[in-house]
GROMACS .gro file of C-alpha atoms in nm:
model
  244
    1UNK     CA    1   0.000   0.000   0.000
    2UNK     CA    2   0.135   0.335  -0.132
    3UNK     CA    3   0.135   0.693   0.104
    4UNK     CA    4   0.120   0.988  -0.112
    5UNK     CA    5   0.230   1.319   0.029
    6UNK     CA    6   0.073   1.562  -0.116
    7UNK     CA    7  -0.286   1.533  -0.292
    8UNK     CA    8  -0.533   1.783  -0.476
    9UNK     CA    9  -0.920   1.831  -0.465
   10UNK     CA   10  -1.033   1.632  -0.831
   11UNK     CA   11  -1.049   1.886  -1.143
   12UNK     CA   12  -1.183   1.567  -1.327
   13UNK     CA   13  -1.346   1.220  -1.228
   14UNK     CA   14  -1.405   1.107  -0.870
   15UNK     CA   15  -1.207   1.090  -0.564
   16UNK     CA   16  -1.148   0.746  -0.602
   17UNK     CA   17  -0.955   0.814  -0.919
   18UNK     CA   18  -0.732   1.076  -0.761
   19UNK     CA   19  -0.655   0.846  -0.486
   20UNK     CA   20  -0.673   0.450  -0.621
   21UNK     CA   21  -0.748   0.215  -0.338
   22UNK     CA   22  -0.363   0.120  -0.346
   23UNK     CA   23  -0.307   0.471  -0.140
   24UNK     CA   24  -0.396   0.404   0.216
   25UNK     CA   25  -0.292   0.760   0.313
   26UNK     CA   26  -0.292   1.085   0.120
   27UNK     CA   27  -0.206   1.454   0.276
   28UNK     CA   28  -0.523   1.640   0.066
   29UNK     CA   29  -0.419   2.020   0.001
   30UNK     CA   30  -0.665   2.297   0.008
   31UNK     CA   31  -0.498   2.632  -0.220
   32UNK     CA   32  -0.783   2.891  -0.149
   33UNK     CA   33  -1.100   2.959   0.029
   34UNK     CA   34  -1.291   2.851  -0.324
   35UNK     CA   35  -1.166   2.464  -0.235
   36UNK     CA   36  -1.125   2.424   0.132
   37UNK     CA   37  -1.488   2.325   0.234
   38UNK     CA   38  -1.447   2.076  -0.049
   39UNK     CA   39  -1.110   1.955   0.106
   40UNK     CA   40  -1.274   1.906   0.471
   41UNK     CA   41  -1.563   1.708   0.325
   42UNK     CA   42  -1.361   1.484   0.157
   43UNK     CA   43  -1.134   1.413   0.458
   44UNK     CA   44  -1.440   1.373   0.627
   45UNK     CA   45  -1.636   1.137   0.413
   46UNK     CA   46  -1.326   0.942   0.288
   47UNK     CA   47  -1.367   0.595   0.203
   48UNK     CA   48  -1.299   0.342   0.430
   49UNK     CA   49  -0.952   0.206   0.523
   50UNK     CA   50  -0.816   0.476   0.359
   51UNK     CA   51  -0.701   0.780   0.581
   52UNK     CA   52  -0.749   1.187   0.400
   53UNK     CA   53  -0.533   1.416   0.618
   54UNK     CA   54  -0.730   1.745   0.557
   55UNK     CA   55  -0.408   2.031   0.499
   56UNK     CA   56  -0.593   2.392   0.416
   57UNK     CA   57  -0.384   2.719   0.307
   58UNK     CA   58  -0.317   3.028   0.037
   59UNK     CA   59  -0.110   2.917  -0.216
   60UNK     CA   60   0.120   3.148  -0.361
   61UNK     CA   61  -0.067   3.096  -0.721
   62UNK     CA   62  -0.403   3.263  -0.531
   63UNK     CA   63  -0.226   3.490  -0.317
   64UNK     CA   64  -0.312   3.763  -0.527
   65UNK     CA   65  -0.710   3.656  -0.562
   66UNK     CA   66  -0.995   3.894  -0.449
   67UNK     CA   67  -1.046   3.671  -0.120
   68UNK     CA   68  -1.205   3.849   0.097
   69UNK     CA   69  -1.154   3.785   0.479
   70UNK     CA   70  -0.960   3.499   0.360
   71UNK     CA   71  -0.744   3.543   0.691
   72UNK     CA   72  -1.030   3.486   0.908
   73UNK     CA   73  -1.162   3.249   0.717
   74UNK     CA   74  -0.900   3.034   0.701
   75UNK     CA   75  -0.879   3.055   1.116
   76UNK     CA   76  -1.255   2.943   1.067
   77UNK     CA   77  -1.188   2.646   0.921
   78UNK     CA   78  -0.852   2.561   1.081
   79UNK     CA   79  -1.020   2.303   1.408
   80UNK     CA   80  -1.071   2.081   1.097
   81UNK     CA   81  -0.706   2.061   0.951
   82UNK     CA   82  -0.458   1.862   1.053
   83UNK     CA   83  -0.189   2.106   0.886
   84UNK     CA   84  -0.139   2.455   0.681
   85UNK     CA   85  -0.071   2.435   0.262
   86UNK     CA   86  -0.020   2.433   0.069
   87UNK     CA   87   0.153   2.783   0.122
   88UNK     CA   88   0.514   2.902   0.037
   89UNK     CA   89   0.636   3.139  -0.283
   90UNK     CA   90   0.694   3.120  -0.659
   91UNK     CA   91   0.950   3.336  -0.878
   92UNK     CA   92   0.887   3.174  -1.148
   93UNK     CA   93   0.506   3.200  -1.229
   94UNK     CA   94   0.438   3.541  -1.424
   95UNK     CA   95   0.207   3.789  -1.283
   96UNK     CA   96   0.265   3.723  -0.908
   97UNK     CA   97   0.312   3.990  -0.692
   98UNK     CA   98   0.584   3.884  -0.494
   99UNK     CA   99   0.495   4.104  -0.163
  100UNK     CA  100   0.142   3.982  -0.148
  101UNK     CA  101   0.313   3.662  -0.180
  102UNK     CA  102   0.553   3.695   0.129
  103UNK     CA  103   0.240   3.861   0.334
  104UNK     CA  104   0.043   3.539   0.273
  105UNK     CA  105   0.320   3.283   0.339
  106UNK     CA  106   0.452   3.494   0.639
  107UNK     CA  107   0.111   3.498   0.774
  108UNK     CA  108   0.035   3.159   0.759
  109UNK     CA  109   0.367   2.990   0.860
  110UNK     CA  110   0.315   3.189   1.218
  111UNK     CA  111  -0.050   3.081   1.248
  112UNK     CA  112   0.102   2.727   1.160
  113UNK     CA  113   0.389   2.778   1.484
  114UNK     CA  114   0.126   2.925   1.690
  115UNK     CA  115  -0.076   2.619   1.623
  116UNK     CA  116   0.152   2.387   1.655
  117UNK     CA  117   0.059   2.210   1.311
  118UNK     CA  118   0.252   2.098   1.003
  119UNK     CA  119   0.322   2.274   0.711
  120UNK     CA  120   0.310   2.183   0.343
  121UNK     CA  121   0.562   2.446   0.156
  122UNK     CA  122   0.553   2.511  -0.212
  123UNK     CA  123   0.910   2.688  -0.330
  124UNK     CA  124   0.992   2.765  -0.720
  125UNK     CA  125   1.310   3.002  -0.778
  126UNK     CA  126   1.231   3.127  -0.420
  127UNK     CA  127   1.492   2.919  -0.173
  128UNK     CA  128   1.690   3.250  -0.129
  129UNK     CA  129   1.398   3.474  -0.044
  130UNK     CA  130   1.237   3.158   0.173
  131UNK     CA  131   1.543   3.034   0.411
  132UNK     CA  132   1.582   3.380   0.580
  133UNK     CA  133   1.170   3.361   0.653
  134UNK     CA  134   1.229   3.026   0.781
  135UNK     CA  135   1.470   3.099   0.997
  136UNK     CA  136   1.296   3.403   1.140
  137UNK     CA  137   0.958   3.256   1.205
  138UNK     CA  138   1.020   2.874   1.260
  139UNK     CA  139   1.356   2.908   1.405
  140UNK     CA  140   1.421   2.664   1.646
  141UNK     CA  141   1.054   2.499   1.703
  142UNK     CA  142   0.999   2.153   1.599
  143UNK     CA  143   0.731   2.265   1.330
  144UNK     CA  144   0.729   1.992   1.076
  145UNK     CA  145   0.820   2.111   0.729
  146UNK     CA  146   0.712   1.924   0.436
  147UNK     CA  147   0.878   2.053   0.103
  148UNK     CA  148   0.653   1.896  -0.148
  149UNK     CA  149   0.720   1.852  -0.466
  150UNK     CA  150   1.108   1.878  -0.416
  151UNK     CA  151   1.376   1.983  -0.659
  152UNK     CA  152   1.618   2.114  -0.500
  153UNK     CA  153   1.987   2.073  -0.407
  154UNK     CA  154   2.190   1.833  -0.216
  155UNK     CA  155   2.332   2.105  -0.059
  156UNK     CA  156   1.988   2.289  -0.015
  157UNK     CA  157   1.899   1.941   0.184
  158UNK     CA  158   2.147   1.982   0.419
  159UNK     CA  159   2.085   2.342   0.488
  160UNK     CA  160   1.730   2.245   0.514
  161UNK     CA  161   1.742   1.971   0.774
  162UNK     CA  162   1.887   2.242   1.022
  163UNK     CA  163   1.468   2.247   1.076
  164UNK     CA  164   1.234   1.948   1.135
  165UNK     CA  165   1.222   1.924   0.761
  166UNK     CA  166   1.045   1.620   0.551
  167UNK     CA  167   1.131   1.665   0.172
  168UNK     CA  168   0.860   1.494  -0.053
  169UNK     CA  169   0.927   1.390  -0.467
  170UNK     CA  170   0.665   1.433  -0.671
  171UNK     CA  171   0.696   1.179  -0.984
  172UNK     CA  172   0.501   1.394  -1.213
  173UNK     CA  173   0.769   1.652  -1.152
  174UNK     CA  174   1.070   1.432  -1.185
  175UNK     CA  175   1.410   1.637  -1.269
  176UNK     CA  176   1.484   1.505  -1.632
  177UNK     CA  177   1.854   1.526  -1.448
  178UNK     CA  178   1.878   1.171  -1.362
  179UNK     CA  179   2.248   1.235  -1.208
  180UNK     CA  180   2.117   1.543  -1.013
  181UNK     CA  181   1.788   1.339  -0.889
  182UNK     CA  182   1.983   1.083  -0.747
  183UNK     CA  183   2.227   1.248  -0.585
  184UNK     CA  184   1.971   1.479  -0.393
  185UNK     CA  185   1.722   1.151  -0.369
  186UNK     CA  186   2.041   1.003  -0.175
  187UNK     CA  187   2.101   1.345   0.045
  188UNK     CA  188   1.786   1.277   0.208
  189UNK     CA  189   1.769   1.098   0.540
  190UNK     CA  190   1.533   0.743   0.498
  191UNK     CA  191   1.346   0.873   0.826
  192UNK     CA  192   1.260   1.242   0.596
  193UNK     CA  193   1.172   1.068   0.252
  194UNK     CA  194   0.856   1.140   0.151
  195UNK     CA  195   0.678   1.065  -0.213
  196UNK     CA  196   0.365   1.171  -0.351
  197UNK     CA  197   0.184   1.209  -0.741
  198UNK     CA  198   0.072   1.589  -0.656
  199UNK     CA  199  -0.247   1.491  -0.836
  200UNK     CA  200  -0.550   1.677  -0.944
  201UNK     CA  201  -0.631   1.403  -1.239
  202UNK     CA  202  -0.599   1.067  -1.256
  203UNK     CA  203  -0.358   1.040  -1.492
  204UNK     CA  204  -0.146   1.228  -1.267
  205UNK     CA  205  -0.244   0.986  -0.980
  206UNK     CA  206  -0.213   0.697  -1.192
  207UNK     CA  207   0.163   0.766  -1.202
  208UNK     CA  208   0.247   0.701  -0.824
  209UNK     CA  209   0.292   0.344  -0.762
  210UNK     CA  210   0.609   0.356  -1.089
  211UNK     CA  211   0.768   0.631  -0.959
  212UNK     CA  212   0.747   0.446  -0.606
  213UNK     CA  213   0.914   0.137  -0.793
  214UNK     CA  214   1.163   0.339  -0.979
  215UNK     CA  215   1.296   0.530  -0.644
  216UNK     CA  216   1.286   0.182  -0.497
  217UNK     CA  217   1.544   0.056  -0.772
  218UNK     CA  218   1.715   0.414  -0.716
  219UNK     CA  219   1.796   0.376  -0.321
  220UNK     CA  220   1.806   0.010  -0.388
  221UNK     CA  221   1.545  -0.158  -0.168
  222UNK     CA  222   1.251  -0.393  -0.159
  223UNK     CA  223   0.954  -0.178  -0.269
  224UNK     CA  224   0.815  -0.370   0.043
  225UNK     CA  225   1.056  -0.169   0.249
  226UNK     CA  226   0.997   0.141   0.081
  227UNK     CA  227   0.626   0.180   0.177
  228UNK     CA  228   0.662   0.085   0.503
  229UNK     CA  229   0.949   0.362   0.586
  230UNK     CA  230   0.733   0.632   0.396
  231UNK     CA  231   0.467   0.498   0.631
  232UNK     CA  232   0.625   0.523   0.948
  233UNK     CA  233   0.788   0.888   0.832
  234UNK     CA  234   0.389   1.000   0.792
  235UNK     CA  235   0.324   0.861   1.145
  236UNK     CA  236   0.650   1.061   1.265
  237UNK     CA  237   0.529   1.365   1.082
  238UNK     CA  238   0.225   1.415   1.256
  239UNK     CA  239   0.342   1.240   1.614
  240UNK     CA  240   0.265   1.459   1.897
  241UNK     CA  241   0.638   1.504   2.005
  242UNK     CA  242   0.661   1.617   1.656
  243UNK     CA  243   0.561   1.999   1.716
  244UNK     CA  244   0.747   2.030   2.081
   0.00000   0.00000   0.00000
């Protein structure tokens, strides 16, 4: 049985075909106030023996929407989710303000220490401009960090594990650097290894359980093995001793 990091609400087709009945557990992301009711029904009313870990927050694609209230809002809804994202910033989309952008991600990353939950961090082109808010506002707490949809750095790894940090590969997003994959694949602790099909479609979802095969060849293990360490990192993730 797969986990999968880091889920979206269904553009097309049912839930079911977002998240096959091989996924036991998915992290479901809400981006904006249009989706999160949809994102705490479906954790909700998920389908038995498989677990929907309900994650609500701005993305830095909407940060710039008329959302009015959206702060209070999202403090509305946040007794029903287990963490905050997806949130974080993005250089590289065109027509992003990239104040409104900080606001937003600086907002929500202290409601996310103040609460004590996860986070689910989005970062394009923005690692320089992101570290420094890192540092200032998580600092030393034990806030769990999950970089979905990784790309960077070996090097970035390391700096990055100075924080409770949980780095997740998305195989829809795959590096077409196989030498550069690999080597930051390897950089990351087993115990902070995360993987997930970032789906909205099911094509997109249909493309987990390879990529889960093909990192298995990559780090050289029994797929077996594999899904039960990605397992027991989830479990870590959200453990109670996590956040003190």
């Amino acid at each position: 049985m797969l986990s999968d990091a880091h889920v979206h609400c269904p553009e097309t087709g049912s839930w079911e075909e977002i998240c096959p009945e091989n996924v036991s557990w998915a992290i479901l992301n809400g981006t904006s106030p249009a989706d999160w009711p949809t994102v705490c029904r479906l954790a909700k009313n998920g389908k038995s023996g498989q677990k929907i870990t309900p994650f609500l927050g701005l993305h830095p694609w909407f940060s710039g929407g008329n959302w009015e209230n959206w702060k209070e809002t999202l403090n509305a809804f946040l007794p029903l989710a287990t963490g905050i994202g997806e949130i974080g910033l993005d250089a590289r989309r065109p027509g992003l303000e990239r104040a409104t952008q900080k606001e937003a991600f600086r907002y929500q990353l202290a409601l996310a220490v103040r609460e004590k939950k996860p986070v689910a961090i989005h970062s394009v082109h923005a690692w320089s401009e992101m570290v420094p808010i890192l540092k200032e506002i998580v600092g030393n707490t034990r806030i769990p960090l999950l970089f979905h949809a990784f790309q960077g750095s070996p090097e970035l790894v390391t700096q990055l594990l100075r924080f409770r940090a949980y780095f997740s590969f998305a195989g829809c997003l795959r590096s077409s650097n196989t030498e550069r994959f690999v080597k930051t694949l390897r950089a990351v602790p087993g115990e902070r290894l995360l993987l997930e099909s970032d789906a909205a479609t099911p094509d997109v979802a249909a493309g987990l359980a390879g990529f889960y095969r093909e990192v298995a060849e990559t780090l050289k293990l029994p797929l077996a093995t594999l899904c039960a360490q990605l397992r027991e990192n989830l479990e870590r993730l959200f453990s109670p001793e996590a956040t003190e």
